[in-house]
CSV table of C-alpha atoms and ligand atoms in Angstrom, one decimal:
chain,number,residue,atom,x,y,z
A,236,GLN,CA,88.1,127.9,120.3
A,237,GLU,CA,89.0,130.4,117.6
A,238,TYR,CA,92.4,132.0,117.7
A,239,THR,CA,94.3,134.4,115.5
A,240,MET,CA,97.7,133.0,114.6
A,241,VAL,CA,100.2,135.8,114.3
A,242,LYS,CA,103.4,135.2,112.4
A,243,LEU,CA,106.7,136.5,113.9
A,244,GLN,CA,109.4,136.1,111.3
A,245,LEU,CA,112.8,134.8,112.4
A,246,LYS,CA,115.6,137.3,111.5
A,247,GLN,CA,118.2,134.7,112.3
A,248,LEU,CA,117.8,130.9,112.2
A,249,PRO,CA,118.9,128.5,115.0
A,250,GLU,CA,122.2,126.7,114.4
A,251,SER,CA,120.6,123.4,113.5
A,252,MET,CA,118.6,125.1,110.7
A,253,LYS,CA,121.2,127.5,109.2
A,254,GLU,CA,122.4,125.4,106.4
A,255,LYS,CA,119.3,123.7,105.2
A,256,PHE,CA,116.8,126.5,105.5
A,257,ALA,CA,118.9,129.6,104.8
A,258,GLU,CA,116.7,130.7,101.9
A,259,ARG,CA,113.4,130.1,103.5
A,260,ASN,CA,110.9,132.3,105.4
A,261,VAL,CA,110.6,130.9,108.9
A,262,TYR,CA,108.0,132.1,111.4
A,263,LEU,CA,107.2,131.5,115.0
A,264,VAL,CA,103.5,131.3,114.9
A,265,ALA,CA,101.7,132.5,118.1
A,266,ALA,CA,98.0,131.9,118.9
A,267,THR,CA,96.2,134.8,120.4
A,268,LEU,CA,92.7,135.9,121.3
A,269,ARG,CA,93.8,139.5,121.5
A,270,ALA,CA,94.7,140.6,118.0
A,271,GLU,CA,94.1,144.3,119.0
A,272,THR,CA,97.0,144.1,121.4
A,273,MET,CA,99.7,143.3,118.8
A,274,PHE,CA,100.8,146.9,118.9
A,275,GLY,CA,102.2,146.2,122.3
A,276,GLN,CA,104.4,143.2,121.6
A,277,THR,CA,107.8,143.3,123.3
A,278,ASN,CA,109.0,139.6,122.9
A,279,CYS,CA,107.8,136.1,122.1
A,280,TRP,CA,107.6,133.2,124.6
A,281,VAL,CA,108.7,129.6,123.9
A,282,LEU,CA,108.8,126.7,126.3
A,283,PRO,CA,112.5,125.7,126.6
A,284,LYS,CA,111.7,122.0,127.0
A,285,GLY,CA,109.0,122.1,124.3
A,286,GLU,CA,109.4,120.4,120.9
A,287,TYR,CA,108.3,122.3,117.9
A,288,TRP,CA,107.6,121.2,114.4
A,289,LEU,CA,109.0,122.9,111.3
A,290,TYR,CA,105.7,122.8,109.4
A,291,GLU,CA,105.8,123.5,105.7
A,292,THR,CA,102.6,125.3,104.5
A,293,VAL,CA,101.1,124.9,101.1
A,294,THR,CA,102.7,128.3,100.2
A,295,LYS,CA,106.1,126.9,101.3
A,296,GLU,CA,106.5,129.0,104.4
A,297,ILE,CA,107.9,127.3,107.4
A,298,TRP,CA,105.9,127.6,110.6
A,299,VAL,CA,107.3,126.8,114.0
A,300,LEU,CA,104.6,125.4,116.2
A,301,SER,CA,103.5,122.3,118.2
A,302,GLU,CA,102.9,119.0,116.4
A,303,ARG,CA,99.3,119.2,117.6
A,304,ALA,CA,98.8,122.7,116.1
A,305,ALA,CA,100.4,121.6,112.8
A,306,THR,CA,98.0,118.7,112.6
A,307,ASN,CA,95.1,121.0,113.2
A,308,CYS,CA,96.4,123.4,110.6
A,309,SER,CA,96.6,120.7,108.0
A,310,TYR,CA,92.8,120.4,108.2
A,311,GLN,CA,92.4,124.2,107.7
A,312,GLU,CA,93.6,124.9,104.2
A,313,PHE,CA,97.2,125.4,105.1
A,314,SER,CA,98.3,122.0,103.8
A,315,LYS,CA,97.8,120.5,100.4
A,316,GLU,CA,96.5,117.3,101.7
A,317,MET,CA,93.8,117.3,104.5
A,318,GLY,CA,95.2,115.8,107.7
A,319,LYS,CA,98.7,115.4,106.3
A,320,PRO,CA,101.0,118.1,107.7
A,321,VAL,CA,104.4,118.2,106.0
A,322,CYS,CA,107.1,118.2,108.8
A,323,LEU,CA,110.6,119.3,107.7
A,324,GLY,CA,112.2,118.7,111.1
A,325,THR,CA,111.9,119.8,114.7
A,326,VAL,CA,113.5,122.3,117.0
A,327,THR,CA,113.4,122.6,120.8
A,328,GLY,CA,112.4,125.8,122.5
A,329,LYS,CA,115.9,126.0,123.9
A,330,GLU,CA,117.3,126.3,120.4
A,331,LEU,CA,115.0,129.2,119.7
A,332,LEU,CA,115.9,131.2,122.8
A,333,GLY,CA,117.5,134.6,122.1
A,334,LEU,CA,116.7,134.6,118.4
A,335,PRO,CA,115.7,138.0,116.9
A,336,LEU,CA,112.2,138.3,115.4
A,337,SER,CA,110.1,140.8,113.7
A,338,ALA,CA,106.6,141.1,115.3
A,339,PRO,CA,103.9,142.6,113.1
A,340,LEU,CA,102.5,146.0,114.3
A,341,SER,CA,105.0,146.2,117.2
A,342,PRO,CA,106.9,149.6,117.3
A,343,TYR,CA,110.0,147.6,118.3
A,344,GLU,CA,111.7,146.6,115.1
A,345,THR,CA,113.4,143.6,116.6
A,346,VAL,CA,112.1,141.5,119.6
A,347,TYR,CA,113.5,138.3,121.0
A,348,ALA,CA,112.4,134.8,121.7
A,349,LEU,CA,112.4,134.3,125.5
A,350,PRO,CA,111.7,131.4,127.9
A,351,LEU,CA,108.3,131.0,129.6
A,352,MET,CA,107.9,128.0,131.9
A,353,THR,CA,104.1,128.1,132.1
A,354,ILE,CA,103.4,127.5,128.4
A,355,LYS,CA,101.0,124.6,127.7
A,356,MET,CA,102.0,122.6,124.7
A,357,ASN,CA,98.5,121.3,124.2
A,358,LYS,CA,96.9,124.7,123.8
A,359,GLY,CA,97.2,127.1,120.8
A,360,THR,CA,100.5,126.6,119.1
A,361,GLY,CA,102.8,126.4,122.1
A,362,ILE,CA,104.2,129.7,121.0
A,363,VAL,CA,102.9,132.8,122.8
A,364,THR,CA,103.5,136.4,121.8
A,365,SER,CA,104.0,138.8,124.7
A,366,VAL,CA,102.1,142.0,125.5
A,367,PRO,CA,103.2,143.0,129.0
A,368,SER,CA,101.0,146.2,129.0
A,369,ASP,CA,97.8,144.1,129.0
A,370,ALA,CA,98.7,140.5,129.8
A,371,PRO,CA,99.6,140.0,133.5
A,372,ASP,CA,101.4,136.7,132.7
A,373,ASP,CA,103.6,138.4,130.2
A,374,TYR,CA,104.4,141.4,132.4
A,375,ARG,CA,105.4,139.1,135.3
A,376,ALA,CA,107.5,136.8,133.2
A,377,LEU,CA,109.4,139.6,131.6
A,378,GLN,CA,109.9,141.2,135.0
A,379,ASP,CA,111.3,137.9,136.2
A,380,LEU,CA,113.9,137.9,133.5
A,381,LYS,CA,114.7,141.6,134.0
A,382,GLU,CA,115.2,141.2,137.8
A,383,ASN,CA,117.0,137.8,137.8
A,384,ALA,CA,120.4,137.7,136.2
A,385,GLU,CA,120.8,134.0,137.1
A,386,LEU,CA,117.6,133.2,135.3
A,387,ARG,CA,118.8,135.0,132.2
A,388,GLU,CA,122.2,133.2,132.4
A,389,LYS,CA,120.5,129.9,132.7
A,390,TYR,CA,118.8,130.4,129.3
A,391,GLY,CA,121.5,132.4,127.6
A,392,ILE,CA,119.4,135.6,127.6
A,393,THR,CA,121.2,139.0,127.6
A,394,GLU,CA,120.0,142.2,129.3
A,395,GLU,CA,119.6,143.7,125.8
A,396,MET,CA,117.0,141.1,124.9
A,397,VAL,CA,114.7,141.9,127.9
A,398,ASN,CA,115.3,145.7,127.9
A,399,PHE,CA,111.8,146.5,126.5
A,400,ASP,CA,109.2,148.7,128.2
A,401,PRO,CA,105.5,147.8,128.1
A,402,ILE,CA,103.8,150.0,125.6
A,403,PRO,CA,100.6,151.9,126.5
A,404,ILE,CA,98.0,150.8,123.8
A,405,ILE,CA,94.7,150.6,125.7
A,406,GLU,CA,93.1,152.9,128.3
A,407,ILE,CA,90.9,151.2,130.8
A,408,PRO,CA,88.9,153.1,133.5
A,409,GLU,CA,90.6,152.7,136.9
A,410,LEU,CA,93.4,150.5,135.5
A,411,GLY,CA,95.0,153.1,133.3
A,412,ASN,CA,97.0,152.6,130.2
A,413,LEU,CA,99.2,149.7,131.4
A,414,ALA,CA,96.5,147.6,133.0
A,415,ALA,CA,98.6,144.4,133.5
A,416,VAL,CA,101.3,146.4,135.3
A,417,THR,CA,98.8,148.2,137.5
A,418,VAL,CA,97.1,144.9,138.5
A,419,CYS,CA,100.3,142.9,139.1
A,420,LYS,CA,101.6,145.7,141.3
A,421,SER,CA,98.4,146.2,143.3
A,422,MET,CA,98.0,142.4,143.8
A,423,LYS,CA,101.7,142.2,144.7
A,424,ILE,CA,102.4,139.4,142.2
A,425,LYS,CA,106.1,138.5,142.5
A,426,SER,CA,106.6,135.6,140.1
A,427,GLN,CA,105.4,134.0,136.9
A,428,HIS,CA,104.7,130.9,139.1
A,429,SER,CA,102.1,132.7,141.1
A,430,VAL,CA,99.5,130.9,139.1
A,431,LYS,CA,96.4,131.6,141.1
A,432,LYS,CA,96.8,135.3,141.4
A,433,LEU,CA,97.8,135.6,137.8
A,434,ALA,CA,94.6,133.9,136.7
A,435,GLN,CA,92.6,136.4,138.7
A,436,ALA,CA,94.6,139.3,137.3
A,437,LYS,CA,94.1,138.0,133.8
A,438,GLU,CA,90.4,137.6,134.3
A,439,LEU,CA,90.2,141.2,135.5
A,440,CYS,CA,92.2,142.6,132.6
A,441,TYR,CA,90.3,140.6,130.1
A,442,THR,CA,86.8,141.5,131.2
A,443,LYS,CA,87.3,145.2,132.1
A,444,GLY,CA,89.5,145.6,129.0
A,445,PHE,CA,87.0,144.0,126.6
A,446,TYR,CA,84.0,146.0,127.8
A,447,GLU,CA,85.5,149.3,128.9
A,448,GLY,CA,88.8,149.6,127.2
A,449,LYS,CA,89.6,152.1,124.5
A,450,MET,CA,92.4,152.0,122.0
A,451,ILE,CA,95.0,154.8,122.3
A,452,VAL,CA,97.3,153.8,119.5
A,453,LYS,CA,97.8,156.3,116.6
A,454,GLY,CA,95.0,156.2,114.1
A,455,MET,CA,92.7,154.2,116.4
A,456,GLU,CA,92.1,156.7,119.2
A,457,ASP,CA,88.9,156.0,121.2
A,458,VAL,CA,87.9,152.9,119.3
A,459,LEU,CA,86.5,150.4,121.8
A,460,VAL,CA,88.6,147.2,122.4
A,461,LYS,CA,85.6,145.0,121.4
A,462,ASP,CA,85.3,146.8,118.1
A,463,ALA,CA,89.1,147.1,117.5
A,464,LYS,CA,89.6,143.3,117.7
A,465,ASP,CA,88.1,142.4,114.3
A,466,ILE,CA,89.4,145.5,112.6
A,467,ILE,CA,93.0,144.6,113.6
A,468,LYS,CA,92.6,140.9,113.0
A,469,ASP,CA,91.4,141.7,109.4
A,470,ARG,CA,94.2,144.0,108.9
A,471,LEU,CA,96.8,141.5,110.0
A,472,ILE,CA,95.3,138.8,107.8
A,473,LYS,CA,95.1,141.1,104.8
A,474,GLU,CA,98.8,142.1,105.2
A,475,GLY,CA,99.8,138.4,105.3
A,476,ASN,CA,100.8,138.6,109.0
A,477,ALA,CA,98.1,136.4,110.5
A,478,VAL,CA,95.6,133.7,109.8
A,479,ASN,CA,92.5,132.4,111.5
A,480,TYR,CA,93.0,129.2,113.4
A,481,CYS,CA,90.4,126.9,115.1
A,482,GLU,CA,91.0,124.1,117.5
A,483,PRO,CA,88.7,121.5,119.0
A,484,GLU,CA,88.0,122.6,122.6
A,485,SER,CA,87.6,119.1,124.2
A,486,GLU,CA,91.2,118.2,123.3
A,487,VAL,CA,92.5,121.1,125.4
A,488,ILE,CA,90.5,120.9,128.6
A,489,GLY,CA,88.8,117.6,128.7
A,490,ARG,CA,85.2,118.1,129.7
A,491,ASN,CA,85.5,116.2,133.0
A,492,GLY,CA,88.9,117.5,134.0
B,767,ZZB,C1,98.4,138.1,123.3
B,767,ZZB,C2,97.7,138.6,124.5
B,767,ZZB,C3,97.6,139.9,124.9
B,767,ZZB,C4,97.1,137.6,125.2
B,767,ZZB,C5,96.9,140.2,126.0
B,767,ZZB,C6,96.3,137.9,126.4
B,767,ZZB,C7,96.3,139.2,126.8
B,767,ZZB,P1,92.9,131.8,127.4
B,767,ZZB,O1,91.9,132.9,127.6
B,767,ZZB,O2,93.4,131.1,128.6
B,767,ZZB,O3,92.6,130.9,126.3
B,767,ZZB,N1,98.3,131.7,125.3
B,767,ZZB,C8,98.1,131.2,124.1
B,767,ZZB,N2,98.5,130.0,124.0
B,767,ZZB,C9,99.1,129.6,125.2
B,767,ZZB,C10,99.7,128.5,125.7
B,767,ZZB,N3,99.9,127.4,124.9
B,767,ZZB,N4,100.2,128.5,127.0
B,767,ZZB,C11,100.0,129.6,127.7
B,767,ZZB,N5,99.4,130.7,127.3
B,767,ZZB,C12,99.0,130.8,126.0
B,767,ZZB,O4,94.2,132.6,127.0
B,767,ZZB,C13,94.6,132.9,125.7
B,767,ZZB,C14,95.8,133.8,125.8
B,767,ZZB,O5,96.8,133.0,126.5
B,767,ZZB,C15,96.4,134.2,124.5
B,767,ZZB,O6,96.1,135.5,124.2
B,767,ZZB,C16,97.9,134.1,124.8
B,767,ZZB,O7,98.2,135.4,125.2
B,767,ZZB,C17,98.0,133.1,125.9
B,767,ZZB,F1,96.8,141.5,126.5
B,767,ZZB,O8,98.0,136.7,123.3
B,767,ZZB,B1,97.3,136.3,124.5
B,767,ZZB,C18,94.3,139.5,130.0
B,767,ZZB,C19,95.0,138.7,128.9
B,767,ZZB,N6,95.6,139.6,128.0
């Protein structure tokens, strides 16, 4: 599986890192298949119970991601020695919650790290960037936090951190310019734990978006989603905001379940 890893820089470090890493550039690194949607980022998801590595790259950046992803990265030119990732420490997802970030291409200058309970640590990097306009899981999880004060309190999230509207970035025939919102509403999906329905919603948004979607962001008007993907990916990489990342497929799914 080939992902784009998008780097969201921390504007403030977790307590446990403040002293030691004050001078360093630290990024939450999110794996995505949808580079063209980065214009619509409103937040970044972490798994509260997840453990993340502070992986030091060959260029001395610090990347926050799963141990498994760090190990994969060390085979892909990001480490000096093949297969030997440098780990400077670990943080839990919980420690990252509520931290401000800058998300490349997002019109929101600051977005926040928020909790998502359905993150799989054995897929991608264990960090997921959030595009509620086009990803049903993201829309629903953000709605859960907006609608549920108790949930916010539990994770130390304030209203200000979730007060972000989905951004229209892609127009899809019949689904409009906020496809994930349209589909979640029409399927009456009421929670991020509605796994089956969300999988259907995601499939619909993926397929219809890929073949029939057109970009509506400034400067890319009318470019088809399937053409925009590589253009935006290359731009993110050229600007130093993303890298290509491959992972062995068998590890994730396991051929026979
Ligand atoms: C931004 C984005 C925008 C995404 C969108 C999707 C959509 P797949 O097809 O199942 O491989 N993701 C990445 N890693 C994880 C993880 N560890 N746990 C849970 N979710 C994860 O799904 C790949 C997508 O799942 C990735 O692409 C990421 O969300 C999320 F508009 O990044 B995506 C219709 C989907 N739209």
